[in-house]
Coordinates of C-alpha atoms and ligand atoms in Angstrom, one line a residue:
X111 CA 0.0 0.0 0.0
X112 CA 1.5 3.3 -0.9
X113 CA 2.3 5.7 1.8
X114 CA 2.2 9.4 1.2
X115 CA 3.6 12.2 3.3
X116 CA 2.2 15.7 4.5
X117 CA 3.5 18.8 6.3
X118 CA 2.6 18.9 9.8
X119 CA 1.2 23.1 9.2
X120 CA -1.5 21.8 7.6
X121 CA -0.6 22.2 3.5
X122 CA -3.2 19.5 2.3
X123 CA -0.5 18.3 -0.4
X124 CA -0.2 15.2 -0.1
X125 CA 3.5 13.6 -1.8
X126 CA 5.7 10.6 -2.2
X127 CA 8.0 9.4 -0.2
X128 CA 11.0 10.5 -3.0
X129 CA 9.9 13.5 -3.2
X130 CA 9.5 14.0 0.5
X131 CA 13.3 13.3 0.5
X132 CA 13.7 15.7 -2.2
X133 CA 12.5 18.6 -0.3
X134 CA 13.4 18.2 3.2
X135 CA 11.3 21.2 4.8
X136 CA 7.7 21.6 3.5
X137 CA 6.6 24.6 1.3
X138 CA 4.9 26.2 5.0
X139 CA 8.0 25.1 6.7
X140 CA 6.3 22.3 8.5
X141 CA 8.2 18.8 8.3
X142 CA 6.8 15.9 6.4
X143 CA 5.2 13.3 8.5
X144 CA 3.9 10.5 7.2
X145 CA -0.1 10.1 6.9
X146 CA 0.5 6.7 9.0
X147 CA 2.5 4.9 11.1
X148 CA 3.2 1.6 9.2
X149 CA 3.4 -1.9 11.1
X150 CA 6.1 -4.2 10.5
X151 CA 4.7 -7.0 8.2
X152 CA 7.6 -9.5 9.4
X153 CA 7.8 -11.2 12.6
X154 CA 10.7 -10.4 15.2
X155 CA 11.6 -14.2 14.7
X156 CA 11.9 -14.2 11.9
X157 CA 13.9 -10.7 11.5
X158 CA 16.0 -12.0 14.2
X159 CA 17.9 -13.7 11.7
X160 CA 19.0 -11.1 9.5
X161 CA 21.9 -9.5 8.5
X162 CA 21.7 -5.3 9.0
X163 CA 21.2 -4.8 5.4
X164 CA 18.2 -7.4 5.1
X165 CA 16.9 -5.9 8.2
X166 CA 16.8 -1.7 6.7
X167 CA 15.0 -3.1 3.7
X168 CA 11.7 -4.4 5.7
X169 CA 11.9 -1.2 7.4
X170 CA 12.4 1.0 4.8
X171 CA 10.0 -0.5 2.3
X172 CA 7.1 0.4 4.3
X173 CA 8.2 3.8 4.5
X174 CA 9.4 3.9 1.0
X175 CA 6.8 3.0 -0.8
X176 CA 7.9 4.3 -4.4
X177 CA 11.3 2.7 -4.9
X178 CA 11.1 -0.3 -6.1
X179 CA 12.8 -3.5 -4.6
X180 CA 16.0 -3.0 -6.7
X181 CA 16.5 0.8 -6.5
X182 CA 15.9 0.3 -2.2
X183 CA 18.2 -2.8 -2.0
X184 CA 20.6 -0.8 -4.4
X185 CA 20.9 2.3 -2.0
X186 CA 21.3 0.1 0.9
X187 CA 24.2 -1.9 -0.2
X188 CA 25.7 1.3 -1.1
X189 CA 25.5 2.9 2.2
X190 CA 25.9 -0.1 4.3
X191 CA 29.7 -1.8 3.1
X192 CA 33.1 -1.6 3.8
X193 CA 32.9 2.4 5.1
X194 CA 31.5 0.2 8.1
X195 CA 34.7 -1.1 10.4
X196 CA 32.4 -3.9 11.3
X197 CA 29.9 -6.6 9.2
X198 CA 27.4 -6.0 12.0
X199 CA 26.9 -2.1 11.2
X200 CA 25.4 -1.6 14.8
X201 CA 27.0 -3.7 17.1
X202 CA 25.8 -4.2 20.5
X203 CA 28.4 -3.5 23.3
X204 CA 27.4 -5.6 26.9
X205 CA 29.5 -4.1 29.9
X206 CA 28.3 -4.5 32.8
X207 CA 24.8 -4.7 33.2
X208 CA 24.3 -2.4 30.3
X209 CA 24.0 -2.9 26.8
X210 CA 25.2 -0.4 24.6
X211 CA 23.6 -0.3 20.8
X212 CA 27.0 1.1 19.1
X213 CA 26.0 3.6 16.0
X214 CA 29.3 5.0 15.4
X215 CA 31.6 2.3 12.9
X216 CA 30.6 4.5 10.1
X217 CA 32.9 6.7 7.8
X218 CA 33.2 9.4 10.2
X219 CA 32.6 7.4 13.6
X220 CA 29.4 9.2 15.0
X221 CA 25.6 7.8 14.5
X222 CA 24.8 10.4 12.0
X223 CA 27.0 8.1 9.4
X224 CA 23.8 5.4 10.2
X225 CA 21.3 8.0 7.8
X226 CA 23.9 10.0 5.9
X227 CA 25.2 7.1 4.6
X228 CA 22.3 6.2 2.7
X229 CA 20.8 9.9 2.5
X230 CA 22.5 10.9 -0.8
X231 CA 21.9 7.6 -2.7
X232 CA 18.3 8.0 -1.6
X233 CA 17.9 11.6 -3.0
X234 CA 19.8 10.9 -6.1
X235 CA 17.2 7.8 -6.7
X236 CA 14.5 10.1 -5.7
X237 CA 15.6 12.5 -8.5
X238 CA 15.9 10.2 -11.2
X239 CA 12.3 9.0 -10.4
X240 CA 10.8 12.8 -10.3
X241 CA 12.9 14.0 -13.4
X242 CA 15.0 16.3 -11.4
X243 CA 17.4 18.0 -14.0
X244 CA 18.9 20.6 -11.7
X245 CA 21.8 20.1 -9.6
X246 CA 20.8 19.5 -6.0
X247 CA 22.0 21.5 -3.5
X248 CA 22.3 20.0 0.0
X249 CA 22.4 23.6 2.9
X250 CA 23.0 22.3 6.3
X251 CA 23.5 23.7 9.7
X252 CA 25.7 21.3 11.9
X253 CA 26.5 21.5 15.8
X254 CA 29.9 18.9 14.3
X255 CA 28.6 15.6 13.4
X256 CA 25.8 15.3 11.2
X257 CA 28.2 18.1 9.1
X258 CA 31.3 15.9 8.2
X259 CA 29.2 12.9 8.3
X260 CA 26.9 14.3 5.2
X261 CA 29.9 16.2 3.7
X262 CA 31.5 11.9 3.7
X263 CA 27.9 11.0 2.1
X264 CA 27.8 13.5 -1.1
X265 CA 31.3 14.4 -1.4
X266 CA 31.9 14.0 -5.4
X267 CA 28.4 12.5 -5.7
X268 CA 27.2 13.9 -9.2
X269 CA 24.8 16.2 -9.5
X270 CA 24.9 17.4 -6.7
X271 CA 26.6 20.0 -4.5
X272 CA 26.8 20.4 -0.5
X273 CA 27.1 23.5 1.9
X274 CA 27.7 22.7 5.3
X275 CA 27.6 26.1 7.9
X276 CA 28.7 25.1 11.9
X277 CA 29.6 27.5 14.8
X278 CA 33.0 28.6 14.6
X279 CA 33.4 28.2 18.0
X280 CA 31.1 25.6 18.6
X281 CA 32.4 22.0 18.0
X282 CA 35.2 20.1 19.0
X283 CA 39.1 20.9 17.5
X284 CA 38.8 17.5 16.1
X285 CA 35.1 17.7 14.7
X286 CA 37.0 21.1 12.9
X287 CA 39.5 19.3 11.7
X288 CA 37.2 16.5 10.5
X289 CA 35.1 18.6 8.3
X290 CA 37.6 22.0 7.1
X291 CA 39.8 18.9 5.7
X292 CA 36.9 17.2 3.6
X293 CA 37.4 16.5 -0.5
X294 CA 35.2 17.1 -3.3
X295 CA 34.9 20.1 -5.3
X296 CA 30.9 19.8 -4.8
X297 CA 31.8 20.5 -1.0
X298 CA 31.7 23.8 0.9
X299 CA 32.4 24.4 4.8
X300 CA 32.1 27.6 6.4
X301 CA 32.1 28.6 10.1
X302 CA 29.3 30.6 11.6
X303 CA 29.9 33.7 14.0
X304 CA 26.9 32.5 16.3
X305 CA 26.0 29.3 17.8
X306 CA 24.4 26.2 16.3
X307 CA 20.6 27.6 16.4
X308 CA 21.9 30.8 15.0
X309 CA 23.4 28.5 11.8
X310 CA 20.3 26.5 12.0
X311 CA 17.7 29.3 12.1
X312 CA 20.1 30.9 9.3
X313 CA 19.8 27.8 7.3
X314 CA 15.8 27.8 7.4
X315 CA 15.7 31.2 6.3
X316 CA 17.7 30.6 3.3
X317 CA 15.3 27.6 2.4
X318 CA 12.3 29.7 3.0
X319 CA 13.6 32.5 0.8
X320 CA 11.4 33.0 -2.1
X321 CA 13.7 35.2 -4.0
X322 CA 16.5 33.1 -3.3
X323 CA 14.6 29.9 -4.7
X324 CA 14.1 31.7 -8.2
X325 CA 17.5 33.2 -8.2
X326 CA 18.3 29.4 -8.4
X327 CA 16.0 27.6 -10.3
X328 CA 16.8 30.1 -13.1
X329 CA 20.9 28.9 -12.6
X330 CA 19.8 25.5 -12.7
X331 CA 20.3 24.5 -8.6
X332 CA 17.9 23.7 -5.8
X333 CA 17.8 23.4 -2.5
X334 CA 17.5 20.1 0.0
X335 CA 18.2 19.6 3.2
X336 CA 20.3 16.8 4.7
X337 CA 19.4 17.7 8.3
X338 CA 17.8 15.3 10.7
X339 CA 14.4 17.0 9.5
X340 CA 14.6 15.3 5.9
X341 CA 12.4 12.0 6.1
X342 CA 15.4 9.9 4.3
X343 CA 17.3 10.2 7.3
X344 CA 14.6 9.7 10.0
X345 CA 13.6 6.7 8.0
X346 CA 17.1 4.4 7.9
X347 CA 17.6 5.6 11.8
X348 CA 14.4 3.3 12.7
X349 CA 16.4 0.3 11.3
X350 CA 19.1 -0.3 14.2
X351 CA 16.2 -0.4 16.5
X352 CA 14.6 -2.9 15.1
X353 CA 18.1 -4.7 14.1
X354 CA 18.7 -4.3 17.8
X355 CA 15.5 -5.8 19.8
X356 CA 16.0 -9.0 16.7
X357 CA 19.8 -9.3 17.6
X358 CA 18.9 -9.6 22.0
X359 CA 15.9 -11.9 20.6
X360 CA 18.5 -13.9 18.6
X361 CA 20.8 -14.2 21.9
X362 CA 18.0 -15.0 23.9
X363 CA 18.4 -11.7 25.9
X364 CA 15.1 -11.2 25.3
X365 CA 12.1 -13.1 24.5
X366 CA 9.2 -12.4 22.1
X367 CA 7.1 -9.6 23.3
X368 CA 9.2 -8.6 25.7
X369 CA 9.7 -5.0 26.7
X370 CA 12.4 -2.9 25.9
X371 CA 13.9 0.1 27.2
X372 CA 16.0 2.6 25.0
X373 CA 17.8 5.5 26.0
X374 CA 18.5 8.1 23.8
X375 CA 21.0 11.2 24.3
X376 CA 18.8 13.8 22.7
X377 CA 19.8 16.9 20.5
X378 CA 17.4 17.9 17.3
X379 CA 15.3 14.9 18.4
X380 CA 16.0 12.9 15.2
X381 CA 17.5 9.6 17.2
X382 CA 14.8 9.0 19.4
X383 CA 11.7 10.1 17.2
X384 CA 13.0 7.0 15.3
X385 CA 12.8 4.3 18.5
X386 CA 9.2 6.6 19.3
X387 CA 8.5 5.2 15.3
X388 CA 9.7 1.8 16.1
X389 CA 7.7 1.5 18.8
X390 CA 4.5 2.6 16.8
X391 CA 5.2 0.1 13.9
X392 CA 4.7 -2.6 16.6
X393 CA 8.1 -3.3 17.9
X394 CA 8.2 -4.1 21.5
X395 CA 9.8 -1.1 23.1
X396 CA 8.5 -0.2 26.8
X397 CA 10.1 3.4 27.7
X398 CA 11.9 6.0 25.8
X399 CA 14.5 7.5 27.6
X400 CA 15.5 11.2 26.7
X401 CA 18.7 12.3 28.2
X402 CA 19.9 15.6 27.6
X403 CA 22.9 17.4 28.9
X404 CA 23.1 20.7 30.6
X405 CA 20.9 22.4 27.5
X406 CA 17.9 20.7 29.5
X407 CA 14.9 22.0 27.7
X408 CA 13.6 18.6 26.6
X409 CA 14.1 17.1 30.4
X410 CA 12.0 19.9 31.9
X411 CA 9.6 19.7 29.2
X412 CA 8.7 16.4 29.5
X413 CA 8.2 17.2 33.6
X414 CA 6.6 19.9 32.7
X415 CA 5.0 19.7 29.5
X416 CA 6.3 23.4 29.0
X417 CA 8.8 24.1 26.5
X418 CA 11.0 26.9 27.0
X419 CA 14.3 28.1 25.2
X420 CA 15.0 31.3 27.5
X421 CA 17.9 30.7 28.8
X422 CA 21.4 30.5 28.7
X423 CA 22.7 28.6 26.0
X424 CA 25.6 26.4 27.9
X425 CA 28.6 24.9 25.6
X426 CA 29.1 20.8 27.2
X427 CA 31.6 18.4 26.2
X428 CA 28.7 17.0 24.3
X429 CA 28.7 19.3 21.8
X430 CA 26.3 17.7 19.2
X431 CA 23.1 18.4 22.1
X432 CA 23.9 21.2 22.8
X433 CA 20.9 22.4 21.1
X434 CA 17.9 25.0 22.7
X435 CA 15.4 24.5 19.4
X436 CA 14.8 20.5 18.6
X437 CA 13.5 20.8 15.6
X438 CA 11.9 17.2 15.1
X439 CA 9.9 17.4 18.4
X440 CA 7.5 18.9 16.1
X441 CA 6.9 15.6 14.8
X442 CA 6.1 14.3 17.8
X443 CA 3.8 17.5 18.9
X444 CA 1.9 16.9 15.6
X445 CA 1.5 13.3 16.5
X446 CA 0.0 14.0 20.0
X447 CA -2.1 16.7 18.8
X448 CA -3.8 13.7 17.1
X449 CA -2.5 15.3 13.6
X450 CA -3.9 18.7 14.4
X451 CA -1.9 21.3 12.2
X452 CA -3.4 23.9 13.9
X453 CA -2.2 23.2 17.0
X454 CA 1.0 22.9 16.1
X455 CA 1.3 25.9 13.5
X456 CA -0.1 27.6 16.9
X457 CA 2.7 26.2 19.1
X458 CA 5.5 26.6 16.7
X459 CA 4.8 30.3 15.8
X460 CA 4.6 30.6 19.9
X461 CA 8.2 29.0 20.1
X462 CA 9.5 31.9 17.0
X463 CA 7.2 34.8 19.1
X464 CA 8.1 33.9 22.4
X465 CA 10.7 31.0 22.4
X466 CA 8.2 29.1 24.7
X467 CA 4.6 26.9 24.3
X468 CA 2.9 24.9 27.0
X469 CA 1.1 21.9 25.6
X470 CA -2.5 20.8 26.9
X471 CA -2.8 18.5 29.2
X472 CA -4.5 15.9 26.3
X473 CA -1.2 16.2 24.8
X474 CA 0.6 15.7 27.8
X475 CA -1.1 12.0 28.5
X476 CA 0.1 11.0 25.1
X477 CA 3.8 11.5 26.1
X478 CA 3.6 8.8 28.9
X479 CA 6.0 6.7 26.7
X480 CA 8.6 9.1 26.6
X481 CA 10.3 10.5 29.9
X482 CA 13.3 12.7 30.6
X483 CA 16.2 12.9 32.6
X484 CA 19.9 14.6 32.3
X485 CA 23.6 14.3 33.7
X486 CA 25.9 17.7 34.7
X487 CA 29.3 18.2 32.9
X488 CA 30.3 17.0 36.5
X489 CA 28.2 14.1 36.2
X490 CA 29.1 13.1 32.7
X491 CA 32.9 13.1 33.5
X492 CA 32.2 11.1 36.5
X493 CA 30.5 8.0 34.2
X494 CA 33.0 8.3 31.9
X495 CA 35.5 7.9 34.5
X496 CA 34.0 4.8 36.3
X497 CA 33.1 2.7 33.5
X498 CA 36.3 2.7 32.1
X499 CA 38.0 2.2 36.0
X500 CA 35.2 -0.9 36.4
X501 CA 35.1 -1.7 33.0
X502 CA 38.0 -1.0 30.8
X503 CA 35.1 0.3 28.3
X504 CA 35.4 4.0 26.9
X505 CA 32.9 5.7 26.1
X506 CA 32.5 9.4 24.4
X507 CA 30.7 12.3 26.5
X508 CA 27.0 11.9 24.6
X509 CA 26.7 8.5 25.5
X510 CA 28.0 9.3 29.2
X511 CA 24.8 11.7 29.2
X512 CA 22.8 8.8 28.3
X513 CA 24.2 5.9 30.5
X514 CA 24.0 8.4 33.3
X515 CA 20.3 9.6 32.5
X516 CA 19.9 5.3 32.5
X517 CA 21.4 5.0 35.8
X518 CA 19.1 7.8 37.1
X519 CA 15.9 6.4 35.7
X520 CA 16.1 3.1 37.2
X521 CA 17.3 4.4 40.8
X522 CA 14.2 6.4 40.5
X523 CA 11.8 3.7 39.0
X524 CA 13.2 0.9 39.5
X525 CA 12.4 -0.6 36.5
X526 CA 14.4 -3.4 35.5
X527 CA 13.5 -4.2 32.1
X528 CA 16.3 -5.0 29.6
X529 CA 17.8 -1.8 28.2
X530 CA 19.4 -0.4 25.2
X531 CA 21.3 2.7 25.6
X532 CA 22.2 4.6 22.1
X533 CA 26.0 4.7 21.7
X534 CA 26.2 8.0 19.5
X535 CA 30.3 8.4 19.1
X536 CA 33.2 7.2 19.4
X537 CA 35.2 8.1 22.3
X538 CA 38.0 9.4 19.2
X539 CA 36.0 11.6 18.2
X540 CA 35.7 13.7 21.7
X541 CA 39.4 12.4 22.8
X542 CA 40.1 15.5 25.3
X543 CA 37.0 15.3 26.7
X544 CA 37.2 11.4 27.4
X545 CA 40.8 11.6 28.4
X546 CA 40.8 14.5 30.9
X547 CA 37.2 12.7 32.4
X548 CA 39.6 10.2 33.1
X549 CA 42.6 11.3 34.6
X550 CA 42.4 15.3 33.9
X551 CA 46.3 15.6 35.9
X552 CA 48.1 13.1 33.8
X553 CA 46.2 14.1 30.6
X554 CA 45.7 17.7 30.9
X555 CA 48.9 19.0 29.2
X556 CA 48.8 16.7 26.1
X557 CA 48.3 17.6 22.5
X558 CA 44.5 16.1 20.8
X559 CA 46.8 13.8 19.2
X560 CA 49.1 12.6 21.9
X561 CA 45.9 12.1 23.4
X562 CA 44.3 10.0 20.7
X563 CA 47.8 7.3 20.7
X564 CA 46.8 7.3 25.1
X565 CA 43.5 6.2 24.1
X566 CA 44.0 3.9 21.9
X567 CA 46.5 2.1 24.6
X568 CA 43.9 2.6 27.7
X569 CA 41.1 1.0 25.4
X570 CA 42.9 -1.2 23.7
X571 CA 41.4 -0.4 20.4
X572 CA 42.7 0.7 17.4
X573 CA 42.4 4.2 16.1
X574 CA 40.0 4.3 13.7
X575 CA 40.3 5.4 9.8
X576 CA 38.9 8.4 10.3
X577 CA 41.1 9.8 13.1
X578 CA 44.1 8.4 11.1
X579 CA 43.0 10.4 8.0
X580 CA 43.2 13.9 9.8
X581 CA 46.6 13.3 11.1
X582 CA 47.9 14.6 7.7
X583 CA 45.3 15.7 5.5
X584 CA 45.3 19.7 4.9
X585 CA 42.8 22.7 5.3
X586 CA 40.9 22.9 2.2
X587 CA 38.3 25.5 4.3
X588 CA 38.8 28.5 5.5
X589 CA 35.7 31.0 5.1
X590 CA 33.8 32.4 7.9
X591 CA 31.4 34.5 8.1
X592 CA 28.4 36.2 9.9
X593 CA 25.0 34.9 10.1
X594 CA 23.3 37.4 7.9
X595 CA 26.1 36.6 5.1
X596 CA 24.9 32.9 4.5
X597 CA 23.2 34.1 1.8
X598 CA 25.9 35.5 0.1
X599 CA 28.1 33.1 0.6
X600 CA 25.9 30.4 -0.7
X601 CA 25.2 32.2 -3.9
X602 CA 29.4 33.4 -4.4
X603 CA 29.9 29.0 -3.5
X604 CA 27.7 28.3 -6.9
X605 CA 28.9 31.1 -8.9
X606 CA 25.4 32.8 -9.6
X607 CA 26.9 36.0 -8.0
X608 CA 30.2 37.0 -7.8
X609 CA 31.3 39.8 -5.2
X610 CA 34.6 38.3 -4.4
X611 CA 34.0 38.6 -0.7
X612 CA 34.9 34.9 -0.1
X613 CA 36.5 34.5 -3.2
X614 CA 35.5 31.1 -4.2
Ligands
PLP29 C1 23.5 14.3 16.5 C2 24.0 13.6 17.7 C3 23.2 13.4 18.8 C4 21.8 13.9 18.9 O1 21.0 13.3 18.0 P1 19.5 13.9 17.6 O2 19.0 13.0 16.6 O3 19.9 15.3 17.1 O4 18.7 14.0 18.9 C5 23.8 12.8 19.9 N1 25.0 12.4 19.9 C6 25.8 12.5 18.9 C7 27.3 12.1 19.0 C8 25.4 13.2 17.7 O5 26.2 13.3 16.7

């Protein structure tokens, strides 16, 4: 049965999954949702089984109705090979007690490698299918990760081009390095003089831009989005969920039907809108765990059931949720609103007016799945520290947040159901963060990469690719600008103006 998608503002269009993908934001800058949840059509048994690739394909199909067989099972051999470090894609890491669902043995070792992977094999299928002639250009805002990770994805893929704009100041030395070092002459990085919602909010203004959007039809180019509100990357994410409740059935850690917990450390609210997805298509998932850092507007909005970005915008050592505006929670209002656009156009011009909302209490009862909790910088350090003491484990800050949100939720519940906590980077990635956690007097004084050969003999692990890579490769980006020069940066980057500012 073919599924279609709609904005959640209440445009009564209703499109195709590829084309979906194609935009990204709605033309009322609401978010394609789709018009139902569908239900897995295969049994846990018999999923249990499966490789990761087999696995993405009965999700995916039922989300993407208008690829065929082929062209699905075509992008997801793509995306899912050797870039992986491991044949498993998404292992599962059992240390003591916990289980942790590792997303981050992709290209550029975070979980944002799990979607971006497949993202731009998906919108190149889509275009084909929709007689796209123009060349596509991906515009995204990144807080580090989804930005080197997407950049890995479409570098030198033809036909189209990709724009990446992060906060200067605002992700680690080695997520920098990652992304001003990237290949491809369709690739563009420029740091932001503002913070990640100041990139973010610049980015969705360039995509509403009327004038803009002409100015580029007429040179051949336009716009998609590669953030976490395009549909082609929420989709794949629901995948490892699944893959990982077969995998614990498969080891008899879990038995059909029974519950399971997933915790999620929560920026944009991409991750764990995909397990809240899972969970509706009928996989056995109990509660949702959403563990912020100190950013905490998602942990006192789901005790509250107010949202509320006034306040200080606080820069963690888990940099990629580190985020005041989560822009897929909109999903989920829309959902709880019982698919009222209204309501939601209501509350989202609220959060532009007045950077708050309060949900009704109607909406509130539907969010009994979900609840919230969140670790200190103190706090995080501290999990990081002991896991590895107890353990010999390492993990990176934004899974610290969550293990420690974990550890809080069961010494308040006491629920002991079988948990999966999201593992959303490798420790390499965040090495001076991880390191000092761990002994911040013996590792204090060291350079990022004395740092990274110490990790490598504390974990014993090997350093992977990605880090390697960096060691030598050179600066190939260098522009920054201001937040109200995005636009002219953008249109200098594809040569339909020239001004020579940024001199590309
Ligand atoms: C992006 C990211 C997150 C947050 O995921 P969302 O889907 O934005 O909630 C958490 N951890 C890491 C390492 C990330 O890169």
């Amino acid at each position: 049965m073919e599924l279609l998608y709609k904005s959640t503002r209440g445009d009564k269009a209703e499109i195709t999954a590829s084309q979906a993908i194609l935009q990204g934001l709605a033309g009322d800058g609401g978010l394609f949702v789709p018009v139902r949840i569908p239900r897995l059509d295969i049994s846990l048994k018999e999923l249990a089984g499966m490789s990761y690739q087999k696995t993405a394909y009965e999700v995916m199909k039922l989300f993407l109705t208008d690829f065929t067989e082929e062209e699905l099972k075509h992008c997801i051999a793509c995306a899912y090979d050797e870039k992986f470090d491991t044949e498993a894609i998404a292992p599962l890491a059992k240390v003591k007690g916990a289980c942790y669902l590792e997303l981050f043995h992709g290209a550029t070792i975070a979980f944002k490698d799990m979607a971006l992977s497949i993202l731009p094999y998906l919108m190149t299928t889509a275009a084909g299918k929709n007689g796209v002639k123009n060349e596509i250009v991906i515009l995204t805002a990144t807080s580090g990760d989804t930005g080197k990770a997407a950049l890995a994805g479409f570098a030198d893929v033809p036909g189209t081009r990709i724009i990446v704009f992060y906060p200067k100041d605002g992700v680690s030395p080695i997520q920098e390095k990652q992304m001003v070092t990237q290949k491809g002459d369709n690739t563009l990085v420029v740091g932001i003089r503002g913070n990640f919602d100041d990139a973010q909010n610049g980015v969705k203004e360039l995509f509403g831009d009327q004038e803009l959007k002409e100015e580029l039809l007429e040179a051949g180019f336009q716009f998609s989005s590669a953030n976490s509100i395009n549909i082609g990357r929420l989709v794949p994410q629901i995948v490892y969920y699944v893959y990982a409740y077969a995998k614990l059935l498969e080891s008899g850690e879990l038995s059909e039907g029974e519950k399971l917990n997933v915790v999620v450390p929560t920026g944009n609210f991409g991750n764990i809108l995909a397990a809240y997805y899972a969970k509706q298509m009928g996989l056995p998932v109990g509660k949702l765990i959403c563990a912020s850092n100190d950013n905490k507007v998602l942990y006192d909005f789901f005790r509250t059931g107010e949202y509320d970005r006034n306040r200080p915008f606080i820069l963690t050592t888990s940099p990629s949720m580190d985020i005041l505006i989560s822009s897929n929670l909109e999903r989920l209002l829309y959902r709880i609103a019982g698919g009222d656009a209204e309501k939601d156009v209501e509350l989202m011009s609220r959060l532009g007016t007045e950077g708050r909302y309060e949900i009704t209490p109607e909406m509130r009862e539907k969010l009994s799945d979900f609840c919230g909790y969140y670790a200190t910088e103190k706090e995080t350090a501290k999990q990081i520290a002991e896991v590895y003491e107890d353990t010999g484990y390492v993990m990176d800050p934004h899974t610290a947040v969550a293990a420690c949100a974990y550890g809080k939720y069961t010494a308040e519940t006491k629920d002991t159901a079988k948990t999966v906590i999201a593992s959303t980077a490798s420790p390499y990635k965040f090495t001076r963060s991880v390191m000092e956690a761990i002994d911040k007097e013996q590792y204090g004084g060291m350079t990022d990469f004395e740092l990274i050969d110490e990790l490598a003999a504390i974990s014993k692990t090997e350093i992977p690719n990605a880090i390697r890579e960096i060691r030598t490769a050179p600066v190939r980006h260098k522009a920054v600008c201001g937040v109200n020069e995005m636009k002219q940066t953008v249109l200098e980057f594809l040569g339909v103006k020239t001004g020579g500012t940024y001199g590309f």
